[in-house]
Coordinates of C-alpha atoms in Angstrom, one line a residue:
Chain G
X169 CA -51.6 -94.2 138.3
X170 CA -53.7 -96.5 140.0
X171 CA -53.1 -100.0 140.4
X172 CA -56.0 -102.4 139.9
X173 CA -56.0 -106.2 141.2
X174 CA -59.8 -107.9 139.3
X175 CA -60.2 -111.7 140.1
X176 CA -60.8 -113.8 139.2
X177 CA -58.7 -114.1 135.5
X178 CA -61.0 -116.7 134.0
X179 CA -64.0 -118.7 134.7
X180 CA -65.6 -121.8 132.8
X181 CA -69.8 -121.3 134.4
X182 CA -72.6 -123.5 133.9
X183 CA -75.6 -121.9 132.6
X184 CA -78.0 -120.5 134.9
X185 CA -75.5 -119.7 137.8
X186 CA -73.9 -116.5 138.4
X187 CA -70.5 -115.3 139.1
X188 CA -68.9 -112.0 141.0
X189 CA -65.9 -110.4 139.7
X190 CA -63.9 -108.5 142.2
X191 CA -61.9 -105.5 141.5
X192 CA -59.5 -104.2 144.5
X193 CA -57.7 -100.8 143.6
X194 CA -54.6 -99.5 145.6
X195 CA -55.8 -96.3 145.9
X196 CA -58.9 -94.3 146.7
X197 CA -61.1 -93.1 143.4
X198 CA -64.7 -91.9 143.0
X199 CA -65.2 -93.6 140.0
X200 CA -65.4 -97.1 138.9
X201 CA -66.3 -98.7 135.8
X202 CA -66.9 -102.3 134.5
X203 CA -67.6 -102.8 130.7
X204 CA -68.3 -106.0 128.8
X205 CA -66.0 -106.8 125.2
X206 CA -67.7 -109.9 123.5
X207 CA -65.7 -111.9 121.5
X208 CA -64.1 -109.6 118.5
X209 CA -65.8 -106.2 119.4
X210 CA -65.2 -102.9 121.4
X211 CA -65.7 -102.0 125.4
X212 CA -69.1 -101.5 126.4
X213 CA -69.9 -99.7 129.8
X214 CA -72.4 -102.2 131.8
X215 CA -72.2 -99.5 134.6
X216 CA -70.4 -96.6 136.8
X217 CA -70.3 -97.0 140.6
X218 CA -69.8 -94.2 142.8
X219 CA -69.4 -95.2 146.2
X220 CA -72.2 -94.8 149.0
X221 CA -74.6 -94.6 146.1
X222 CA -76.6 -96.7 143.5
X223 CA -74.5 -98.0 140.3
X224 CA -75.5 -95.9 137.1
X225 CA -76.4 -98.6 134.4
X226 CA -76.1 -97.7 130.6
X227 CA -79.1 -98.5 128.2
X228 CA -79.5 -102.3 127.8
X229 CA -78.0 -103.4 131.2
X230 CA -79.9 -103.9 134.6
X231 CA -79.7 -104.4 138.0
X232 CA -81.1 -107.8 137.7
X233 CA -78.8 -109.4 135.5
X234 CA -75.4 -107.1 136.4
X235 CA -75.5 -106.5 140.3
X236 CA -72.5 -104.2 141.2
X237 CA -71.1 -103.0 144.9
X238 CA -69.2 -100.8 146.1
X239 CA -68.7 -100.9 149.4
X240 CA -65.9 -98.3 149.8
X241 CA -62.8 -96.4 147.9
X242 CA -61.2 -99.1 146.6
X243 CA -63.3 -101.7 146.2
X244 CA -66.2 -103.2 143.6
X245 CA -67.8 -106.4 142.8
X246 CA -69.6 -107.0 139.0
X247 CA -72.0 -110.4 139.8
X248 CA -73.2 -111.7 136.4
X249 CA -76.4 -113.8 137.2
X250 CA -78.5 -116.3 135.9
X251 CA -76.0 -116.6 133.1
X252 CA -76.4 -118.2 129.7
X253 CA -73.9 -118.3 126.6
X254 CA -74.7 -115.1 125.4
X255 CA -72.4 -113.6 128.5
X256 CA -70.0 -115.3 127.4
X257 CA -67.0 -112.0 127.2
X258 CA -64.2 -110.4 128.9
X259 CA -65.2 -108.3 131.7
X260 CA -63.4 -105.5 133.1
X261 CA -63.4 -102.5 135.3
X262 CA -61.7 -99.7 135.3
X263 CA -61.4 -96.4 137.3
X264 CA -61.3 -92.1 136.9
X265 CA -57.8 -91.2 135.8
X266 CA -55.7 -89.9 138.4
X267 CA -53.2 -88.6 136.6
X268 CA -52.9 -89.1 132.9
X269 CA -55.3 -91.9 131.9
X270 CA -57.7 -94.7 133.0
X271 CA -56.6 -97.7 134.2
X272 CA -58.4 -100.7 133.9
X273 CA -57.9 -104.4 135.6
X274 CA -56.5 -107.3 134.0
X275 CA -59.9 -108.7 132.4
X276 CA -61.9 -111.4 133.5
X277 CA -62.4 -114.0 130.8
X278 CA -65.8 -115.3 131.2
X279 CA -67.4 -118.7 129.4
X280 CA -70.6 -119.7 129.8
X281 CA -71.5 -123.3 128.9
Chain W
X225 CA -74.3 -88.8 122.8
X226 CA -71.0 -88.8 121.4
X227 CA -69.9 -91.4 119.2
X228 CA -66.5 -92.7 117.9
X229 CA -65.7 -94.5 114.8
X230 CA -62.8 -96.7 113.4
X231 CA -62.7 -97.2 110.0
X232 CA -60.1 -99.5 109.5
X233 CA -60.6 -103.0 111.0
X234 CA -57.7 -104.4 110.3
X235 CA -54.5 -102.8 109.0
X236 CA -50.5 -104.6 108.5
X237 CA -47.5 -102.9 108.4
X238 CA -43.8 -104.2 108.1
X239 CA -41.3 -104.2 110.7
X240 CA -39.3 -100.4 111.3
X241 CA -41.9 -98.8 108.4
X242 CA -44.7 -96.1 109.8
X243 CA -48.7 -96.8 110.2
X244 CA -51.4 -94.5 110.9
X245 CA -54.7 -95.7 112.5
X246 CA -57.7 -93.8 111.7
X247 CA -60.5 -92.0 114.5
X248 CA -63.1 -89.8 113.9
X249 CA -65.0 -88.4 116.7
X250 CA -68.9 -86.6 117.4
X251 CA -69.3 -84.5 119.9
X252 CA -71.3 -81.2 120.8
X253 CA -68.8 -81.2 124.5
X254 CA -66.4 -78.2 124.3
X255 CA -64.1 -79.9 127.3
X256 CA -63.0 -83.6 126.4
X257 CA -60.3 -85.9 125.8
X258 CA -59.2 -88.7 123.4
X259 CA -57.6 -91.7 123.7
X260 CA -55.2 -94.3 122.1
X261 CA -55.7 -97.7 123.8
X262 CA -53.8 -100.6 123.2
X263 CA -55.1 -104.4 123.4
X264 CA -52.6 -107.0 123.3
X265 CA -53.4 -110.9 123.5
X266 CA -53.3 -110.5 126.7
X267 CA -56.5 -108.4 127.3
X268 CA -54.6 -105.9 129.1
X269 CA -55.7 -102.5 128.1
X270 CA -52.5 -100.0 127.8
X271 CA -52.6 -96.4 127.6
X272 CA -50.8 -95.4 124.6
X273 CA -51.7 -91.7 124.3
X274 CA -53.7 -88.9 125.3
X275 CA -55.0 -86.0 123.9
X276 CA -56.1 -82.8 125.3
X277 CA -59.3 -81.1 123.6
X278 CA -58.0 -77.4 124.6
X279 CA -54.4 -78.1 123.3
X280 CA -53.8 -77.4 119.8
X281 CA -50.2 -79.4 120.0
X282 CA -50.8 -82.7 119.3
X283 CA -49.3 -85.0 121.7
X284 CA -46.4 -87.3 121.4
X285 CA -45.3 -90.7 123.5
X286 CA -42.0 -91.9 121.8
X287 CA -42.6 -93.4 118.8
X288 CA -46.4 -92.9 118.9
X289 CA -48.0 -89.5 118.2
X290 CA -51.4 -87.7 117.1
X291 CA -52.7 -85.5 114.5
X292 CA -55.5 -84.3 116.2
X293 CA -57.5 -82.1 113.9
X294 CA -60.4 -80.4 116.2
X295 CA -62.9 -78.9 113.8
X296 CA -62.6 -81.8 111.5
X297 CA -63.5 -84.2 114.8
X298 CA -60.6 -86.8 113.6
X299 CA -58.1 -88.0 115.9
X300 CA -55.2 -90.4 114.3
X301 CA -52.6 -92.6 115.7
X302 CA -49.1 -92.7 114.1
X303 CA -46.8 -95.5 115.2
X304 CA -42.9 -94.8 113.9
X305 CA -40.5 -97.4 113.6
X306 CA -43.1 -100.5 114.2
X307 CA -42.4 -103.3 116.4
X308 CA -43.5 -106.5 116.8
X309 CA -44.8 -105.9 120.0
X310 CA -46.9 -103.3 118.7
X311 CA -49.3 -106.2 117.7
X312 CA -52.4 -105.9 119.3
X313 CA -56.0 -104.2 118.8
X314 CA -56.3 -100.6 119.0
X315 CA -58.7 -98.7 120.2
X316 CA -59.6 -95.0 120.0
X317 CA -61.7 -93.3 123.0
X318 CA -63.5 -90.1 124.0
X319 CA -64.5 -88.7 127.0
X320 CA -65.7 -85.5 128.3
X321 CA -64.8 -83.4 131.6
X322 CA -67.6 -83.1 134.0
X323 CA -66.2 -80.2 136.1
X324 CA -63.0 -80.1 137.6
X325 CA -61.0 -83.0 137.1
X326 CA -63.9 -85.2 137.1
X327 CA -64.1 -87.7 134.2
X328 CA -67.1 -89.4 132.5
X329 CA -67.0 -92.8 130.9
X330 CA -65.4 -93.7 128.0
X331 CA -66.9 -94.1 124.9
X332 CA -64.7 -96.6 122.6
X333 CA -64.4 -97.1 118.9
X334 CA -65.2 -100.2 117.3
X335 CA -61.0 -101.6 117.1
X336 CA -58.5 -102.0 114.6
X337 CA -56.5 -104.9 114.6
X338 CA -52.8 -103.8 113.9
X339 CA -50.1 -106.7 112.8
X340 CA -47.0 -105.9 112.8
X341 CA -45.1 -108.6 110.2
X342 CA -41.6 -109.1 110.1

């Protein structure tokens, strides 16, 4: 399965700035997905990115606030702007299984202050 | 839209005993699968099982395995032998084939928190 590097780990943010999460995969895949988990609760997709095309955001998330990329196969960028406490979560991405299940990234540990 | 629900938010079990985590699914898809996640301290989200919506045999990964019960839309975890590792928040997931072997998102339950005591 598909290896996924997502930088950075953990990031202390002032309120009002923004901050892009990078995900690097070692392989091609047509899919990739970032979801938010705030503190306690489940996965929630923000978005899928296919690449060459516009990000496909889930009800209660826009382009505005969650900018993604994806420049290429292997690559994607999450950018959380204008942030404020209430984004305060883990954020990770995750791609289409290739062979038996997803795979996600690390997390990215996000606090807002 | 299909949803997924975990009754259980947090369940304990004692070191080398048995513990089965709770899933019930909705769906109108005929072509899906389910998943057993695992969330450690760590964040890190591990695979622990999958399940085919066209196989009738549950699957089985070691000590962890599935009743999968299709027409009742329920979809438990049994963990054998419990270890401490085994401590961590699980979640259950659902997602449906869009043609091929393309995959759509997936749709998680709401967690149970499993500690394993010694």
């Amino acid at each position: 399965s598909a290896v996924i590097s997502q930088k950075p780990s953990r990031d202390i943010c002032q309120r009002g700035t923004s901050l892009t999460i990078q995900c690097q995969v070692d392989s091609q895949v047509t899919m990739m997905f970032w979801y938010r988990q705030q503190p306690g609760q489940s996965l929630t997709l923000i978005a899928t990115a296919n690449q060459g095309s516009e990000a496909t955001y889930e009800s209660g998330f826009v382009i505005d606030k969650f900018p993604i990329s994806r420049p290429n196969l292997t690559f994607s960028t999450l950018t959380v702007s204008n942030m404020s406490p209430e984004d305060s979560s883990i954020y990770l991405c995750s791609v289409d299984p290739q062979t038996y299940g997803y795979t996600f990234g690390s997390g990215t540990r996000l606090t807002v202050v | 839209a299909q949803t997924v629900t975990q009754s259980q938010p947090e369940m304990s079990v004692q070191e080398a005993e048995t513990v089965t985590l709770s899933c019930t699914y909705d769906t109108s898809e005929s072509n899906y699968y389910l998943f057993w996640y695992k969330q450690p301290p760590s964040r890190q989200m591990i695979l622990v099982i999958r399940q085919e919506a066209y196989k009738q045999q549950n699957a089985t990964e070691n000590r962890f395995s599935v009743n999968f019960q299709k027409a009742a839309k329920s979809f438990s975890l049994k963990i054998s032998d419990s270890q401490l590792g085994d401590t961590a928040m699980y979640f259950c997931a659902f997602t449906r084939l869009l043609g091929g072997t393309s995959y759509g998102k997936l749709t998680f339950g709401q967690g149970t928190i499993l500690t394993v005591h010694p």
